[in-house]
Amino acid sequence: MAQVEKRGGLLRKSSASKKPLKEKVVLMYDEIFTTEDPSKCSPRFWEELFLMKVNLEYLEGKLESLDGEELMKIKDNINCLFQHCIQALGEEHPIRVVNALQTLCALIRGVHQKNKSTSGFDIINMLMGFDKAELCMKNLMESLDSLLCAEGSESLKSLCLKLLLCLVTILSHPPSRREHGYDAVVLLALLVNYRKYESVNPYIVKLSIVDDEATLNGMGLVIAQALSEYNRQYKDKEEEHQSGFFSALTNMVGSMFIADAHEKISVQTNEAILLALYEAVHLNRNFITVLAQSHPEMGLVTTPVSPAPTTPVTPLGTTPPSSDVISSVELPLDADVQTSNLLITFLKYSSIVMQDTKDEHRLHSGKLCLIILTCIAEDQYANAFLHDDNMNFRVNLHRMPMRHRKKAADKNLPCRPLVCAVLDLMVEFIVTHMMKEFPMDLYVRCIQVVHKLLCYQKKCRVRLHYTWRELWSALINLLKFLMSNETVLLAKHNIFTLALMIVNLFNMFITYGDTFLPTPSSYDELYYEIIRMHQSFDNLYSMVLRLSTNAGQWKEAASKVTHALVNIRAIINHFNPKIESYAAVNHISQLSEEQVLEVVRANYDTLTLKLQDGLDQYERYSEQHKEAAFFKELVRSISTNVRRNLAFHTLSQEVLLKEFSTIS
């Protein structure tokens, strides 16, 4: 009997004299790709189809061979195939379920690929039909939810996740991104976190290797629009408060209640979209380039209004953006319009949510913002554009209202490299969160971000023109706060970890400042600040010496700070006597800054400092070992929020993300 071979959906005998025979499943595919209803002549057509082994190569090839017009002619049959696939997912026979899942993957992938080159149809309409899209997606998600939650084949669950991955490829297609991009990004963020610590998650792998520019830019635009919408809402509420009755009352009685006024300016945070940004930055190095992609600042330009979709779509997030997702292609840059990028939008968002960390959601958001900044500060390419002198921006960060300072006018902001805005944000956080409910974890992360940026500057000898005095002053004030509240803080926190990090930042400046501070006079100013604030360092030394000589629980931690202070104390002990001598000889009761600097410059040569190792080293960020509990709790909170917000809009979509209740 002649041997039978299988090639590209054809069956043929080894003797070439016979005409090749097509597989039955291929013949059935051919019937679907006609304009006739295949079930007319064969009532059991759809039932039989899902018993046949799927020929992915043939099905996708058939879709690829048709042009847009030909595809539109068979739209009814494609819709019918899609709907019968969803029906088959609910069957008990596992063969039908597997074949239906594979067919759906091929359909979605094939139609999406065809749409990349032909814009004559809508993907959703081609697959499901606008009139049935909502019901189809509801049924599809219910079926996938049941399969993912059931005790069953891990391979089957993996196939379910692959299908969902096909669904989120719409990010690279502008019209689909405009209508469904937000939903896709939120969905992707949650899928990436699906049992991420217990099994191999295909979404983590896929997201980490995506290098398609259109997809990455699409994701960046969706995130930028959502964060911009939050920033805009906050700004609108802020202006409302400033022009309202409360503002007039504040002017009459002074600013003693300004903190209360600030707390009333509240816009619901968007942890879901922030989680998506984190996963993209953390997992995909290619996404780093998206952070710096320039576009007109959202909110300063008027965007063309897109026609409303036939089927209304409810965004799946906590604070849905407006429907006009801005595309860099759609909006030309204007010389009179301030350009922006995703990083600037994110920094502005961070400056708002990090103002008030008393609320749990804002605390989570603030922590996630700092984690994202940590990942950025560790990345070589990100640092390159952060410190690029040719990429200068005017970044208007939100600053917490405080009695002792005036609000800076937006137009007075200078154009500077983006790293200056990051440092400004860190300084702002340091000076505004010294309070009873001390956010120790956030402070540690904040100081780590600064340290990592300094390590890059030292390594690459980047001389950044920044007002370093503001940072030095903020750090010294933080040390003073830790000392003033020693008893209260030590009951909850190991304050010596933070104190050591602050002291070592000063040690970085002392040891390597001549390689990255902008001018020699900047280095002189560093010594001036240390000498001027010597009492704070003296008090710190007294405190850690006292605790390091006792046999208490803080002995070792305090001892580390004692050793780290050696060079700071050497500077103080070297220059203070010389400054006092200079004042006595010249009969001056109080020296000016310039006179102190003159003494400093004249006495560098006789100063002896110790070389301290490891100042420019740091432990790289690791999620799995240190942050797993935080992300599990965050994802649980986001899942609850997504479901709750869906209930307010349309009950029929509530089931859409029912699966997220299983994420833990």
mmCIF file of C-alpha atoms in Angstrom, residues 389-595:
data_model
loop_
_atom_site.group_PDB
_atom_site.id
_atom_site.type_symbol
_atom_site.label_atom_id
_atom_site.label_comp_id
_atom_site.label_asym_id
_atom_site.label_seq_id
_atom_site.Cartn_x
_atom_site.Cartn_y
_atom_site.Cartn_z
ATOM 1 C CA ASP A 389 21.962 68.109 27.588
ATOM 2 C CA ASN A 390 20.244 68.176 24.200
ATOM 3 C CA MET A 391 16.940 66.965 25.648
ATOM 4 C CA ASN A 392 15.779 69.845 27.831
ATOM 5 C CA PHE A 393 12.220 70.159 29.096
ATOM 6 C CA ARG A 394 10.232 72.456 31.344
ATOM 7 C CA VAL A 395 8.597 70.094 33.850
ATOM 8 C CA ASN A 396 5.940 71.644 36.067
ATOM 9 C CA LEU A 397 5.760 69.319 39.067
ATOM 10 C CA HIS A 398 2.962 69.783 41.594
ATOM 11 C CA ARG A 399 4.223 70.997 44.957
ATOM 12 C CA MET A 400 2.442 70.536 48.251
ATOM 13 C CA PRO A 401 1.103 73.840 49.636
ATOM 14 C CA MET A 402 3.252 74.840 52.617
ATOM 15 C CA ARG A 403 3.089 77.964 54.773
ATOM 16 C CA HIS A 404 6.771 78.847 54.502
ATOM 17 C CA ARG A 405 7.066 78.872 50.704
ATOM 18 C CA LYS A 406 5.352 80.445 47.734
ATOM 19 C CA LYS A 407 4.087 78.523 44.746
ATOM 20 C CA ALA A 408 6.560 78.789 41.851
ATOM 21 C CA ALA A 409 5.191 80.391 38.709
ATOM 22 C CA ASP A 410 5.012 77.948 35.786
ATOM 23 C CA LYS A 411 6.580 80.383 33.334
ATOM 24 C CA ASN A 412 9.683 80.797 35.512
ATOM 25 C CA LEU A 413 10.585 77.129 35.238
ATOM 26 C CA PRO A 414 13.852 76.561 33.362
ATOM 27 C CA CYS A 415 14.375 74.028 30.575
ATOM 28 C CA ARG A 416 16.723 71.353 31.904
ATOM 29 C CA PRO A 417 17.690 67.703 31.379
ATOM 30 C CA LEU A 418 14.977 65.378 32.675
ATOM 31 C CA VAL A 419 17.118 64.067 35.533
ATOM 32 C CA CYS A 420 16.719 67.485 37.187
ATOM 33 C CA ALA A 421 12.953 66.917 37.373
ATOM 34 C CA VAL A 422 13.531 63.474 38.926
ATOM 35 C CA LEU A 423 15.835 65.002 41.550
ATOM 36 C CA ASP A 424 13.322 67.824 42.165
ATOM 37 C CA LEU A 425 10.636 65.205 42.776
ATOM 38 C CA MET A 426 12.848 63.367 45.266
ATOM 39 C CA VAL A 427 13.741 66.585 47.098
ATOM 40 C CA GLU A 428 10.066 67.546 47.201
ATOM 41 C CA PHE A 429 9.167 64.203 48.747
ATOM 42 C CA ILE A 430 11.953 64.483 51.347
ATOM 43 C CA VAL A 431 10.885 67.923 52.600
ATOM 44 C CA THR A 432 7.130 67.250 52.686
ATOM 45 C CA HIS A 433 6.775 63.910 54.488
ATOM 46 C CA MET A 434 8.509 64.447 57.835
ATOM 47 C CA MET A 435 5.470 63.585 59.912
ATOM 48 C CA LYS A 436 4.193 61.408 62.737
ATOM 49 C CA GLU A 437 3.121 58.575 60.401
ATOM 50 C CA PHE A 438 6.610 58.425 58.933
ATOM 51 C CA PRO A 439 6.680 56.599 55.531
ATOM 52 C CA MET A 440 10.048 54.925 56.135
ATOM 53 C CA ASP A 441 9.810 52.561 53.162
ATOM 54 C CA LEU A 442 9.128 55.417 50.737
ATOM 55 C CA TYR A 443 12.014 57.467 52.147
ATOM 56 C CA VAL A 444 14.425 54.544 51.691
ATOM 57 C CA ARG A 445 13.312 54.157 48.060
ATOM 58 C CA CYS A 446 13.592 57.900 47.478
ATOM 59 C CA ILE A 447 17.205 58.013 48.740
ATOM 60 C CA GLN A 448 18.015 54.915 46.659
ATOM 61 C CA VAL A 449 16.825 56.647 43.480
ATOM 62 C CA VAL A 450 19.092 59.637 44.208
ATOM 63 C CA HIS A 451 22.028 57.321 44.959
ATOM 64 C CA LYS A 452 21.607 55.381 41.698
ATOM 65 C CA LEU A 453 21.518 58.594 39.679
ATOM 66 C CA LEU A 454 24.702 59.790 41.399
ATOM 67 C CA CYS A 455 26.391 56.446 40.644
ATOM 68 C CA TYR A 456 25.664 56.954 36.941
ATOM 69 C CA GLN A 457 26.964 60.529 37.038
ATOM 70 C CA LYS A 458 30.154 59.400 38.777
ATOM 71 C CA LYS A 459 30.663 56.483 36.389
ATOM 72 C CA CYS A 460 30.083 58.543 33.231
ATOM 73 C CA ARG A 461 31.547 61.787 34.624
ATOM 74 C CA VAL A 462 28.353 63.715 33.913
ATOM 75 C CA ARG A 463 28.612 67.236 35.326
ATOM 76 C CA LEU A 464 24.994 68.115 35.943
ATOM 77 C CA HIS A 465 24.100 71.781 36.440
ATOM 78 C CA TYR A 466 21.652 71.337 39.278
ATOM 79 C CA THR A 467 20.929 73.241 42.483
ATOM 80 C CA TRP A 468 22.619 70.622 44.651
ATOM 81 C CA ARG A 469 22.252 72.812 47.727
ATOM 82 C CA GLU A 470 18.523 72.082 47.792
ATOM 83 C CA LEU A 471 19.247 68.361 47.996
ATOM 84 C CA TRP A 472 21.936 68.792 50.679
ATOM 85 C CA SER A 473 19.654 71.004 52.748
ATOM 86 C CA ALA A 474 16.753 68.529 52.442
ATOM 87 C CA LEU A 475 18.970 65.622 53.526
ATOM 88 C CA ILE A 476 20.308 67.504 56.575
ATOM 89 C CA ASN A 477 16.780 68.490 57.609
ATOM 90 C CA LEU A 478 15.751 64.853 57.328
ATOM 91 C CA LEU A 479 18.606 63.853 59.636
ATOM 92 C CA LYS A 480 17.483 66.515 62.123
ATOM 93 C CA PHE A 481 13.930 65.110 61.992
ATOM 94 C CA LEU A 482 15.174 61.571 62.689
ATOM 95 C CA MET A 483 17.126 62.811 65.719
ATOM 96 C CA SER A 484 14.299 64.965 67.064
ATOM 97 C CA ASN A 485 11.890 62.036 66.914
ATOM 98 C CA GLU A 486 14.324 59.286 67.881
ATOM 99 C CA THR A 487 12.164 57.645 70.570
ATOM 100 C CA VAL A 488 8.898 57.624 68.597
ATOM 101 C CA LEU A 489 10.513 56.468 65.339
ATOM 102 C CA LEU A 490 12.693 53.760 66.908
ATOM 103 C CA ALA A 491 9.559 52.120 68.276
ATOM 104 C CA LYS A 492 8.521 51.368 64.663
ATOM 105 C CA HIS A 493 11.571 51.686 62.406
ATOM 106 C CA ASN A 494 15.297 51.103 62.163
ATOM 107 C CA ILE A 495 16.114 54.756 61.500
ATOM 108 C CA PHE A 496 19.840 53.972 61.269
ATOM 109 C CA THR A 497 19.387 52.307 57.885
ATOM 110 C CA LEU A 498 18.032 55.574 56.495
ATOM 111 C CA ALA A 499 20.588 57.690 58.383
ATOM 112 C CA LEU A 500 23.415 55.565 56.944
ATOM 113 C CA MET A 501 22.077 56.021 53.409
ATOM 114 C CA ILE A 502 21.912 59.820 53.886
ATOM 115 C CA VAL A 503 25.432 60.002 55.332
ATOM 116 C CA ASN A 504 26.751 57.877 52.465
ATOM 117 C CA LEU A 505 25.166 60.245 49.942
ATOM 118 C CA PHE A 506 27.274 63.002 51.479
ATOM 119 C CA ASN A 507 30.260 60.650 51.355
ATOM 120 C CA MET A 508 29.596 60.173 47.616
ATOM 121 C CA PHE A 509 29.775 63.931 47.115
ATOM 122 C CA ILE A 510 32.881 64.263 49.305
ATOM 123 C CA THR A 511 34.786 61.359 47.707
ATOM 124 C CA TYR A 512 33.729 61.661 44.058
ATOM 125 C CA GLY A 513 32.141 65.122 43.805
ATOM 126 C CA ASP A 514 35.099 66.498 41.883
ATOM 127 C CA THR A 515 34.202 64.092 39.031
ATOM 128 C CA PHE A 516 30.518 64.995 38.651
ATOM 129 C CA LEU A 517 29.750 68.327 40.351
ATOM 130 C CA PRO A 518 29.446 71.041 37.672
ATOM 131 C CA THR A 519 32.173 73.416 38.909
ATOM 132 C CA PRO A 520 34.946 73.620 41.556
ATOM 133 C CA SER A 521 32.835 76.184 43.389
ATOM 134 C CA SER A 522 30.050 73.553 43.731
ATOM 135 C CA TYR A 523 32.493 71.359 45.627
ATOM 136 C CA ASP A 524 33.386 74.333 47.839
ATOM 137 C CA GLU A 525 29.674 74.890 48.532
ATOM 138 C CA LEU A 526 29.338 71.261 49.656
ATOM 139 C CA TYR A 527 31.996 71.841 52.327
ATOM 140 C CA TYR A 528 30.345 75.121 53.291
ATOM 141 C CA GLU A 529 26.989 73.352 53.899
ATOM 142 C CA ILE A 530 28.635 70.620 55.982
ATOM 143 C CA ILE A 531 30.482 73.212 58.082
ATOM 144 C CA ARG A 532 27.434 75.479 58.379
ATOM 145 C CA MET A 533 25.277 72.571 59.599
ATOM 146 C CA HIS A 534 28.015 70.969 61.698
ATOM 147 C CA GLN A 535 25.804 70.938 64.797
ATOM 148 C CA SER A 536 23.412 68.492 63.095
ATOM 149 C CA PHE A 537 26.254 66.110 62.236
ATOM 150 C CA ASP A 538 27.722 66.484 65.737
ATOM 151 C CA ASN A 539 24.340 65.606 67.251
ATOM 152 C CA LEU A 540 23.984 62.615 64.959
ATOM 153 C CA TYR A 541 27.430 61.369 65.957
ATOM 154 C CA SER A 542 26.575 61.728 69.647
ATOM 155 C CA MET A 543 23.342 59.790 69.181
ATOM 156 C CA VAL A 544 24.863 56.858 67.235
ATOM 157 C CA LEU A 545 27.907 56.736 69.514
ATOM 158 C CA ARG A 546 25.626 56.464 72.549
ATOM 159 C CA LEU A 547 23.632 53.606 71.008
ATOM 160 C CA SER A 548 26.648 51.805 69.533
ATOM 161 C CA THR A 549 28.390 51.635 72.912
ATOM 162 C CA ASN A 550 25.333 50.125 74.613
ATOM 163 C CA ALA A 551 24.431 46.461 74.308
ATOM 164 C CA GLY A 552 20.967 47.188 72.891
ATOM 165 C CA GLN A 553 19.278 46.030 69.665
ATOM 166 C CA TRP A 554 20.574 49.057 67.697
ATOM 167 C CA LYS A 555 24.238 48.557 68.569
ATOM 168 C CA GLU A 556 25.348 47.197 65.171
ATOM 169 C CA ALA A 557 23.153 49.504 63.056
ATOM 170 C CA ALA A 558 24.272 52.615 64.984
ATOM 171 C CA SER A 559 27.908 51.521 64.783
ATOM 172 C CA LYS A 560 27.760 51.552 60.965
ATOM 173 C CA VAL A 561 26.643 55.186 61.000
ATOM 174 C CA THR A 562 29.444 56.040 63.434
ATOM 175 C CA HIS A 563 32.051 54.678 60.999
ATOM 176 C CA ALA A 564 30.371 56.338 57.991
ATOM 177 C CA LEU A 565 30.652 59.786 59.658
ATOM 178 C CA VAL A 566 34.480 59.677 59.749
ATOM 179 C CA ASN A 567 35.089 62.002 56.768
ATOM 180 C CA ILE A 568 32.292 64.425 57.611
ATOM 181 C CA ARG A 569 33.706 64.771 61.128
ATOM 182 C CA ALA A 570 37.215 65.176 59.671
ATOM 183 C CA ILE A 571 36.010 68.099 57.525
ATOM 184 C CA ILE A 572 34.254 69.759 60.484
ATOM 185 C CA ASN A 573 37.195 69.242 62.865
ATOM 186 C CA HIS A 574 39.703 70.443 60.262
ATOM 187 C CA PHE A 575 37.974 73.625 59.084
ATOM 188 C CA ASN A 576 36.109 74.882 62.173
ATOM 189 C CA PRO A 577 39.268 75.883 64.131
ATOM 190 C CA LYS A 578 40.663 77.618 61.041
ATOM 191 C CA ILE A 579 37.419 79.554 60.508
ATOM 192 C CA GLU A 580 37.389 80.608 64.186
ATOM 193 C CA SER A 581 41.046 81.673 63.907
ATOM 194 C CA TYR A 582 40.316 83.684 60.738
ATOM 195 C CA ALA A 583 37.414 85.453 62.519
ATOM 196 C CA ALA A 584 39.562 86.257 65.561
ATOM 197 C CA VAL A 585 42.512 87.609 63.555
ATOM 198 C CA ASN A 586 40.239 89.806 61.416
ATOM 199 C CA HIS A 587 37.993 90.834 64.365
ATOM 200 C CA ILE A 588 34.835 89.579 62.649
ATOM 201 C CA SER A 589 32.010 88.283 64.838
ATOM 202 C CA GLN A 590 30.118 86.512 62.021
ATOM 203 C CA LEU A 591 31.743 85.500 58.741
ATOM 204 C CA SER A 592 29.957 85.796 55.413
ATOM 205 C CA GLU A 593 29.616 82.782 53.126
ATOM 206 C CA GLU A 594 32.356 84.100 50.841
ATOM 207 C CA GLN A 595 34.750 84.537 53.768
#
